[in-house]
XYZ file of C-alpha atoms in Angstrom:
554
model
C -0.085 -0.044 -0.210
C 2.980 2.386 1.508
C 5.324 0.984 -1.560
C 2.375 2.411 -4.101
C 1.396 5.208 -3.142
C 5.430 6.380 -2.374
C 5.300 6.518 -6.793
C 2.009 7.834 -7.596
C 4.217 11.086 -5.243
C 7.312 10.001 -6.811
C 5.809 9.787 -10.529
C 4.199 13.317 -9.161
C 6.991 15.019 -8.342
C 8.621 14.603 -11.329
C 6.334 15.606 -13.669
C 5.715 19.098 -12.146
C 9.627 19.165 -12.153
C 9.063 17.984 -16.108
C 6.334 20.996 -17.400
C 8.738 23.213 -14.751
C 5.852 23.815 -11.643
C 8.644 22.945 -9.386
C 12.765 23.877 -10.257
C 14.481 22.032 -7.770
C 15.211 18.748 -9.984
C 15.496 16.589 -5.770
C 13.568 14.452 -5.387
C 13.609 12.912 -1.333
C 12.793 9.733 0.298
C 9.393 10.287 0.396
C 8.085 9.208 4.453
C 4.843 8.269 4.549
C 3.183 8.191 8.605
C 0.083 6.709 9.987
C -1.735 10.011 11.090
C -2.528 10.224 15.457
C -6.402 10.733 14.762
C -8.789 8.841 11.969
C -10.338 12.623 10.838
C -6.387 13.663 9.213
C -7.180 10.368 6.645
C -4.711 7.003 6.414
C -1.226 8.099 5.861
C 0.498 11.693 5.934
C 3.475 12.770 3.851
C 5.836 15.230 4.666
C 7.256 16.672 1.334
C 5.852 19.764 1.499
C 8.173 20.876 3.641
C 10.986 18.487 3.145
C 11.322 20.892 -0.357
C 10.524 24.494 0.903
C 14.218 25.056 1.617
C 15.376 24.334 -1.780
C 12.352 25.065 -3.678
C 11.977 28.645 -2.106
C 8.588 29.046 -1.737
C 5.895 28.075 0.704
C 5.344 24.395 1.754
C 1.589 24.595 1.467
C 2.005 25.780 -2.486
C 4.934 22.441 -3.122
C 1.978 21.050 -1.909
C -1.431 22.439 -4.443
C 1.053 20.968 -7.121
C 1.730 17.365 -6.835
C -2.037 17.112 -5.889
C -2.973 18.272 -9.057
C -0.377 16.033 -10.213
C -1.250 13.164 -8.662
C -4.825 12.978 -10.409
C -7.474 10.321 -10.376
C -4.946 7.609 -8.490
C -6.522 5.600 -10.077
C -9.269 4.039 -7.225
C -6.366 4.443 -4.870
C -7.700 6.710 -2.777
C -11.052 8.938 -2.647
C -9.708 12.011 -1.058
C -6.301 13.543 -0.582
C -5.967 17.156 0.382
C -3.397 19.655 2.505
C -3.525 20.009 6.092
C -1.642 22.502 8.606
C 1.836 23.955 7.323
C 1.519 21.585 4.239
C 0.782 17.723 5.534
C -0.604 15.596 1.909
C -3.161 13.913 3.988
C -4.206 10.610 1.276
C -8.086 9.132 1.788
C -8.145 5.370 0.969
C -10.508 4.182 -0.839
C -12.463 1.080 0.300
C -11.983 -0.737 -2.534
C -8.388 -0.899 -2.731
C -8.939 -1.602 1.307
C -9.900 -4.498 0.222
C -8.744 -4.926 -2.745
C -5.543 -6.230 -0.045
C -7.809 -9.510 1.069
C -7.216 -10.481 -3.089
C -3.394 -9.677 -1.719
C -3.889 -12.941 0.915
C -5.036 -14.329 -1.784
C -2.629 -15.052 -3.912
C 0.282 -14.908 -2.024
C -0.761 -17.942 0.878
C 1.935 -18.294 2.655
C 3.854 -16.251 1.278
C 1.621 -13.075 2.306
C 3.723 -10.502 4.858
C 7.558 -11.859 2.680
C 9.500 -9.122 2.056
C 13.704 -8.511 -0.233
C 14.291 -6.021 2.583
C 17.474 -7.925 2.706
C 18.033 -8.827 -0.515
C 20.154 -11.716 -0.158
C 22.614 -10.441 2.226
C 24.177 -13.159 3.904
C 23.179 -13.480 7.952
C 24.439 -14.838 10.645
C 22.323 -15.538 14.171
C 24.540 -17.247 16.518
C 22.482 -17.802 20.186
C 21.660 -20.183 22.542
C 25.747 -21.188 22.688
C 25.621 -21.896 26.282
C 27.952 -23.772 27.967
C 28.048 -27.443 27.445
C 28.185 -27.972 30.844
C 24.523 -27.827 32.057
C 21.310 -28.548 30.796
C 19.070 -25.743 29.442
C 18.054 -22.778 31.881
C 15.133 -20.854 31.185
C 16.787 -17.536 30.889
C 18.758 -19.938 27.874
C 14.914 -20.687 26.642
C 14.177 -16.791 25.685
C 17.824 -16.910 23.861
C 17.219 -19.402 22.345
C 13.572 -18.153 21.336
C 14.789 -14.131 20.512
C 17.357 -15.840 18.072
C 14.828 -18.861 16.735
C 12.877 -15.908 15.617
C 14.557 -13.259 14.559
C 16.636 -15.930 11.860
C 12.442 -16.107 10.490
C 12.042 -12.658 10.398
C 15.263 -12.133 8.651
C 14.573 -14.895 5.966
C 10.458 -14.121 5.503
C 12.389 -10.290 4.624
C 14.561 -10.980 1.990
C 18.379 -12.527 3.757
C 20.404 -16.103 3.248
C 20.288 -17.039 7.309
C 22.174 -19.467 8.601
C 21.424 -20.300 12.562
C 24.403 -21.172 14.653
C 25.165 -22.662 18.581
C 29.622 -21.493 19.340
C 30.269 -24.890 21.746
C 32.293 -23.764 24.836
C 34.105 -26.350 25.107
C 37.846 -24.865 26.132
C 39.178 -23.638 28.531
C 38.486 -23.478 32.838
C 34.841 -25.218 32.710
C 35.323 -27.696 30.615
C 38.001 -28.249 33.593
C 35.122 -27.631 36.194
C 33.378 -29.402 35.096
C 35.343 -33.238 34.159
C 36.690 -32.115 38.218
C 32.971 -32.011 39.027
C 32.127 -35.824 37.407
C 35.510 -36.937 38.548
C 34.853 -36.482 42.156
C 30.809 -37.380 41.959
C 32.119 -41.101 40.844
C 34.709 -40.774 43.116
C 32.239 -40.555 45.806
C 29.577 -43.259 44.506
C 32.665 -45.348 44.747
C 32.511 -45.139 48.179
C 34.874 -42.441 48.290
C 34.811 -39.862 51.006
C 35.619 -36.526 49.965
C 34.748 -32.666 50.344
C 33.279 -31.499 47.482
C 34.500 -28.260 46.863
C 31.903 -25.032 46.439
C 33.752 -24.182 42.723
C 32.251 -26.953 41.285
C 29.100 -27.621 39.311
C 27.170 -28.030 42.479
C 23.534 -29.920 40.752
C 21.844 -33.827 40.239
C 23.329 -33.846 36.960
C 26.878 -34.569 37.733
C 25.568 -37.340 39.900
C 23.180 -38.252 37.783
C 26.658 -38.355 34.766
C 28.925 -40.141 36.945
C 26.447 -42.896 38.495
C 25.886 -44.190 34.241
C 30.132 -44.172 34.230
C 29.859 -46.136 36.845
C 27.416 -48.538 35.872
C 29.740 -48.526 31.999
C 32.925 -48.852 33.188
C 32.812 -49.681 36.915
C 36.480 -48.976 39.408
C 38.167 -48.209 35.700
C 39.238 -44.841 36.021
C 41.169 -45.107 39.732
C 43.313 -46.290 37.583
C 44.218 -42.994 35.835
C 45.568 -40.123 37.231
C 43.794 -37.307 38.194
C 44.731 -35.375 34.586
C 44.089 -38.197 32.557
C 40.692 -38.637 34.304
C 39.895 -34.895 34.704
C 40.066 -33.863 30.660
C 38.708 -38.273 30.087
C 35.384 -37.264 31.638
C 34.960 -33.550 30.872
C 34.928 -35.313 27.396
C 32.286 -37.452 28.266
C 30.041 -34.735 30.035
C 30.768 -32.608 27.424
C 29.041 -34.784 24.865
C 26.315 -35.823 26.990
C 25.626 -32.523 28.220
C 26.020 -31.112 24.617
C 23.648 -34.066 23.241
C 20.627 -33.147 25.563
C 20.677 -30.136 25.039
C 20.974 -30.152 21.773
C 16.935 -32.988 22.606
C 15.446 -29.474 23.939
C 15.961 -27.584 21.655
C 15.027 -29.623 19.489
C 11.289 -29.813 21.293
C 11.796 -26.990 21.889
C 11.052 -26.122 17.499
C 15.096 -24.898 17.092
C 16.989 -25.985 14.398
C 21.202 -25.130 13.794
C 22.431 -24.582 10.383
C 26.186 -25.240 12.102
C 27.464 -26.600 15.353
C 30.300 -24.405 16.293
C 33.838 -26.308 18.567
C 35.548 -22.932 19.828
C 38.259 -26.182 21.173
C 37.781 -26.319 16.700
C 39.759 -22.991 16.532
C 42.636 -23.091 18.463
C 42.960 -27.001 17.142
C 43.008 -25.217 13.540
C 45.112 -22.071 14.785
C 42.709 -19.839 14.044
C 43.502 -18.217 17.828
C 47.074 -18.265 17.144
C 46.225 -16.231 12.926
C 44.025 -13.898 15.169
C 46.730 -13.182 17.499
C 49.239 -12.765 14.656
C 46.958 -10.074 12.593
C 46.169 -7.615 15.537
C 49.640 -7.589 16.205
C 50.426 -7.442 12.382
C 48.424 -3.957 13.028
C 49.770 -2.735 15.351
C 46.374 -3.174 17.553
C 48.228 -5.582 20.832
C 51.423 -4.473 23.155
C 53.121 -5.913 25.521
C 53.196 -5.134 28.803
C 53.514 -6.839 32.753
C 54.609 -10.177 30.472
C 50.856 -9.859 28.908
C 49.632 -8.923 25.658
C 46.388 -6.492 25.621
C 44.626 -5.262 22.661
C 44.711 -1.137 21.758
C 40.200 -1.853 22.542
C 40.132 1.752 23.703
C 41.841 2.842 20.521
C 38.823 2.308 19.555
C 35.774 3.741 22.534
C 36.179 0.409 24.629
C 37.376 1.586 28.667
C 39.494 -0.115 28.576
C 42.503 -2.516 26.891
C 41.658 -5.640 26.705
C 44.477 -9.072 27.136
C 44.169 -11.412 24.712
C 47.681 -13.636 26.004
C 47.908 -13.900 30.330
C 51.163 -13.690 31.597
C 51.286 -16.954 31.181
C 51.007 -18.180 28.211
C 47.443 -18.072 28.460
C 44.869 -16.483 26.395
C 41.652 -15.143 27.335
C 37.734 -15.996 26.399
C 38.117 -12.551 24.078
C 41.354 -13.556 21.979
C 38.882 -17.197 20.814
C 36.234 -14.882 20.568
C 38.146 -11.781 18.275
C 38.474 -15.008 15.852
C 35.993 -16.780 15.979
C 34.131 -12.832 14.483
C 37.000 -12.621 11.991
C 36.481 -16.150 11.472
C 33.318 -15.672 11.120
C 32.682 -12.567 8.471
C 35.604 -15.262 6.287
C 33.121 -17.081 5.627
C 31.168 -13.787 3.955
C 29.071 -13.059 6.017
C 27.548 -9.590 5.753
C 25.593 -9.636 9.117
C 26.705 -11.181 11.677
C 23.694 -11.170 14.598
C 24.697 -12.329 18.099
C 22.560 -13.243 20.587
C 23.938 -13.024 24.007
C 22.294 -12.425 28.234
C 22.634 -9.114 29.244
C 25.006 -10.066 32.058
C 26.970 -10.005 28.664
C 26.478 -5.640 28.514
C 29.838 -5.143 29.089
C 31.014 -6.646 26.395
C 29.403 -4.825 23.339
C 31.922 -1.509 23.137
C 35.154 -4.521 23.110
C 33.608 -6.832 20.883
C 33.040 -3.478 18.540
C 35.833 -2.371 19.008
C 37.852 -5.649 17.515
C 35.294 -5.325 13.825
C 36.786 -1.806 14.043
C 39.879 -2.888 14.540
C 39.455 -5.367 12.130
C 39.142 -3.523 9.330
C 34.592 -3.922 9.389
C 32.001 -1.655 9.994
C 30.873 -1.626 13.940
C 27.851 -2.195 12.440
C 28.313 -4.995 10.446
C 28.568 -6.882 14.199
C 24.822 -6.679 15.580
C 23.990 -7.794 19.901
C 20.406 -8.328 21.071
C 20.799 -8.616 24.842
C 18.151 -10.621 26.694
C 16.825 -10.221 29.783
C 16.107 -12.260 33.258
C 12.803 -14.024 33.549
C 10.757 -14.204 36.196
C 8.880 -17.331 36.725
C 5.334 -17.539 38.857
C 2.875 -19.959 39.872
C -0.131 -17.913 39.645
C 1.673 -14.887 40.508
C 3.597 -15.761 42.638
C 7.426 -16.223 43.105
C 9.181 -19.218 41.461
C 11.707 -20.573 43.363
C 15.079 -19.987 41.216
C 16.784 -23.725 42.003
C 16.902 -26.630 41.996
C 17.194 -27.809 45.319
C 13.723 -26.456 45.933
C 11.902 -28.804 44.131
C 10.904 -26.402 41.497
C 11.997 -26.419 38.100
C 14.003 -24.765 36.815
C 14.828 -26.147 33.027
C 13.936 -25.129 29.700
C 12.799 -28.949 29.258
C 10.320 -28.911 32.689
C 9.171 -25.564 31.554
C 8.545 -27.178 27.502
C 7.010 -30.377 29.012
C 4.397 -28.079 31.360
C 3.066 -25.570 29.926
C 3.077 -27.231 25.935
C 6.509 -25.823 23.077
C 3.523 -23.008 22.156
C 2.598 -21.483 25.587
C 6.247 -21.213 25.729
C 8.269 -19.081 22.589
C 5.182 -17.443 22.664
C 5.837 -16.342 26.462
C 9.213 -15.949 26.119
C 8.715 -13.488 23.302
C 6.111 -11.043 23.960
C 7.827 -8.487 25.648
C 10.942 -6.409 24.323
C 14.190 -8.573 24.430
C 16.060 -6.311 26.880
C 12.866 -6.100 29.197
C 12.670 -7.908 31.964
C 9.699 -10.435 31.612
C 7.130 -12.711 34.222
C 6.191 -15.639 32.835
C 3.716 -16.984 34.623
C 2.663 -21.179 34.418
C -0.498 -21.031 35.180
C -1.268 -18.865 33.022
C 0.550 -20.082 30.320
C -1.816 -23.032 30.008
C -5.118 -21.671 30.429
C -7.487 -22.465 28.347
C -8.621 -18.861 27.924
C -9.389 -15.109 26.763
C -6.290 -14.464 29.551
C -3.846 -16.117 28.514
C -2.164 -14.587 24.762
C -1.466 -17.320 23.252
C -4.512 -19.333 23.043
C -6.299 -16.169 22.587
C -4.663 -15.532 18.921
C -4.672 -19.142 17.612
C -8.464 -18.913 19.398
C -8.758 -16.587 16.593
C -7.143 -18.798 14.042
C -9.565 -21.786 15.356
C -12.073 -20.068 15.053
C -11.640 -19.034 11.350
C -11.834 -23.089 10.642
C -14.689 -23.886 12.887
C -16.216 -21.506 9.874
C -15.643 -22.944 7.477
C -16.866 -26.116 8.883
C -19.654 -25.465 9.191
C -20.036 -23.218 6.203
C -19.031 -26.762 4.631
C -21.856 -29.035 6.055
C -24.538 -25.925 4.900
C -22.367 -26.743 0.981
C -20.208 -23.892 0.720
C -16.819 -23.866 0.695
C -14.217 -20.286 1.388
C -14.473 -18.319 -2.715
C -11.676 -18.178 -3.920
C -9.623 -15.260 -5.829
C -12.532 -13.180 -7.886
C -15.339 -14.952 -6.960
C -15.687 -12.262 -4.434
C -18.139 -8.822 -4.566
C -16.538 -6.667 -1.819
C -19.178 -4.322 -2.143
C -20.969 -6.709 0.853
C -18.480 -5.556 2.968
C -20.381 -2.334 4.612
C -19.165 -2.712 8.337
C -17.051 -0.174 10.044
C -15.484 -3.704 11.875
C -14.693 -4.680 8.330
C -12.909 -2.318 7.356
C -10.975 -1.931 10.280
C -9.493 -5.507 9.636
C -8.931 -4.697 6.232
C -6.851 -2.663 7.314
C -4.628 -4.389 9.602
C -4.110 -7.218 7.716
C -3.177 -4.455 5.244
C -0.215 -3.657 7.873
C 1.069 -7.045 8.241
C 4.002 -6.983 5.568
C 5.276 -3.593 6.756
C 5.739 -5.792 10.559
C 7.269 -7.884 9.585
C 9.520 -5.514 7.476
C 9.771 -2.682 10.915
C 10.335 -6.485 12.864
C 13.371 -7.476 10.602
C 15.175 -4.254 10.352
C 14.873 -3.700 14.630
C 15.405 -7.338 15.296
C 12.385 -6.947 17.432
C 10.398 -9.844 16.878
C 7.838 -9.132 19.729
C 5.886 -6.301 17.366
C 4.909 -9.712 15.170
C 3.259 -10.654 18.844
C 1.614 -7.066 19.525
C 0.706 -7.384 15.930
C -1.057 -11.187 15.838
C -2.902 -9.710 19.553
C -4.506 -6.495 18.078
C -5.535 -8.524 15.270
C -6.754 -11.700 17.692
C -8.941 -8.649 19.136
C -10.195 -7.274 16.313
C -11.174 -11.070 14.787
C -12.951 -12.152 17.956
C -14.121 -8.324 18.723
C -16.689 -9.365 14.942
C -17.260 -12.248 15.114
C -19.076 -11.933 18.397
C -20.971 -9.114 17.112
C -21.510 -10.247 13.285
C -22.172 -14.221 12.137
C -20.172 -14.731 9.403
C -22.657 -17.342 7.951
C -25.186 -15.313 7.305
C -28.998 -15.666 4.455
C -27.576 -13.338 1.931
C -25.028 -15.754 0.077
C -23.401 -12.890 -1.739
C -22.661 -11.427 1.644
C -21.437 -14.461 3.589
C -18.498 -15.046 0.779
C -17.366 -11.635 1.559
C -17.508 -12.196 4.953
C -15.832 -15.161 4.891
C -13.011 -14.656 2.016
C -12.423 -11.943 4.925
C -12.767 -13.863 7.594
C -9.750 -16.563 5.947
C -7.170 -14.155 5.205
C -7.812 -13.201 8.778
C -6.888 -16.631 9.062
C -3.667 -17.041 6.017
C -2.319 -14.090 8.289
C -2.356 -15.492 11.759
C -0.907 -18.609 9.988
C 1.664 -16.867 9.067
C 2.678 -14.646 12.303
C 2.394 -17.746 14.082
C 5.330 -19.219 11.930
C 7.236 -16.492 12.151
C 7.670 -17.553 15.659
C 7.610 -21.076 15.790
C 3.905 -21.191 16.954
C 1.682 -23.866 15.824
C -1.355 -22.815 14.013
C -4.115 -25.539 15.613
C -7.642 -25.327 13.498
C -9.091 -27.158 16.703
C -9.628 -25.811 19.767
């Protein structure tokens, strides 16, 4: 809709220049906004005010010239008027709005897709939890966010890869190996003090019990260094397999699982350090190697290699992000927990230091989840008897509710997740409310078929039968879906799609509760069925973007 209006305005502007009615020859980026008051039209444009300085005449005079050149608009609008200092307000025709229904019927599951990305390559890296324990609900919110952002970008015409970065190098893996080894020895009868800095969860004891069952006492013959390395490999592999199972249950897939250890094995970390040295981006001080991140806006320089020769996480992150762009990505998106916000400036500094535009790296921060049950705080500890793992939340409330709830708010704002509300089959449950709107249209279709009627096909509807204000409001809302997807993709904000669906569902439920879709008049029934099924298509498409199902019965 907006694109058609913009095209008419650009054509009118060029006509004014060609006829000498305007003289600057400028064709600015035309912006169309939805006025806050309906009496000001469907769209307002300020192009006349943008051109006033170049043309050296009053904006209203420019607006008058543009209006004269616009003509009738091929039925796109019913009225155009000038308001205030020179706004051009468009009042679109009802037939134009209802023509959107044909666009939806024609495009089907592709309605809402666009070519904004023009095939640019994007990598979205998300979850990337250390393979030292099961995923918790915070990881779940990051998984839902990353997967939905990737889906949005795909719908906006980007070529997207999803990647999980496995933090399988460094101290946390040694700690995992030691934790399992000590529990293994305990299960074989030793009495020992279990260190507070080791992993405490019951899953550690369960994994150690598996080793006892399969290996018996054999591993006691290993040196501690050998045993810790063995248990670290075993535990990491088993925990990562469990993470993969949980994510599959959550409907999340990855195109690549990327090992941090592989960066070391292939010499990528060392090559990254050498590149930093060659570009004189690093210096030695107190026996350590420091990256000059302050030269690119960070608050202090960062250590890459400690004085004892050990590399830091920062060193492998430099190598990893360099390697991402070496693979040909135009844009890299990292989804991190909000506690990593201080890490963003240094990684932006790395991008600049490596010769990339820092905007080529975008970081989405995900805030904590406040878990409730019936409005009461759930203790966030496995020892309390309450669960906090992602899998347990999925098992209790279901994948759809889990994903929908995680995406209801901006990712960088705190989220209250009420388990009891997520299970309710009532209008108070937002995911039920949206899904029920889709199921309700499917129910209407079944009722129509029982009476020998089929939903009309493209071109078989008399839109003059849609005379209610509520029907026009629904058509206008449906027309907003493509720009909602585009805006959500540009801002990496899947919650915008949730808001859109909630508004559309509310409008449809209200319409259905006040009006019969299947009426005594066949032509009115066909038109209303057509409208209802366009609502169904858009709700299904929007739910699919978020990885949520669109049930036909509820």
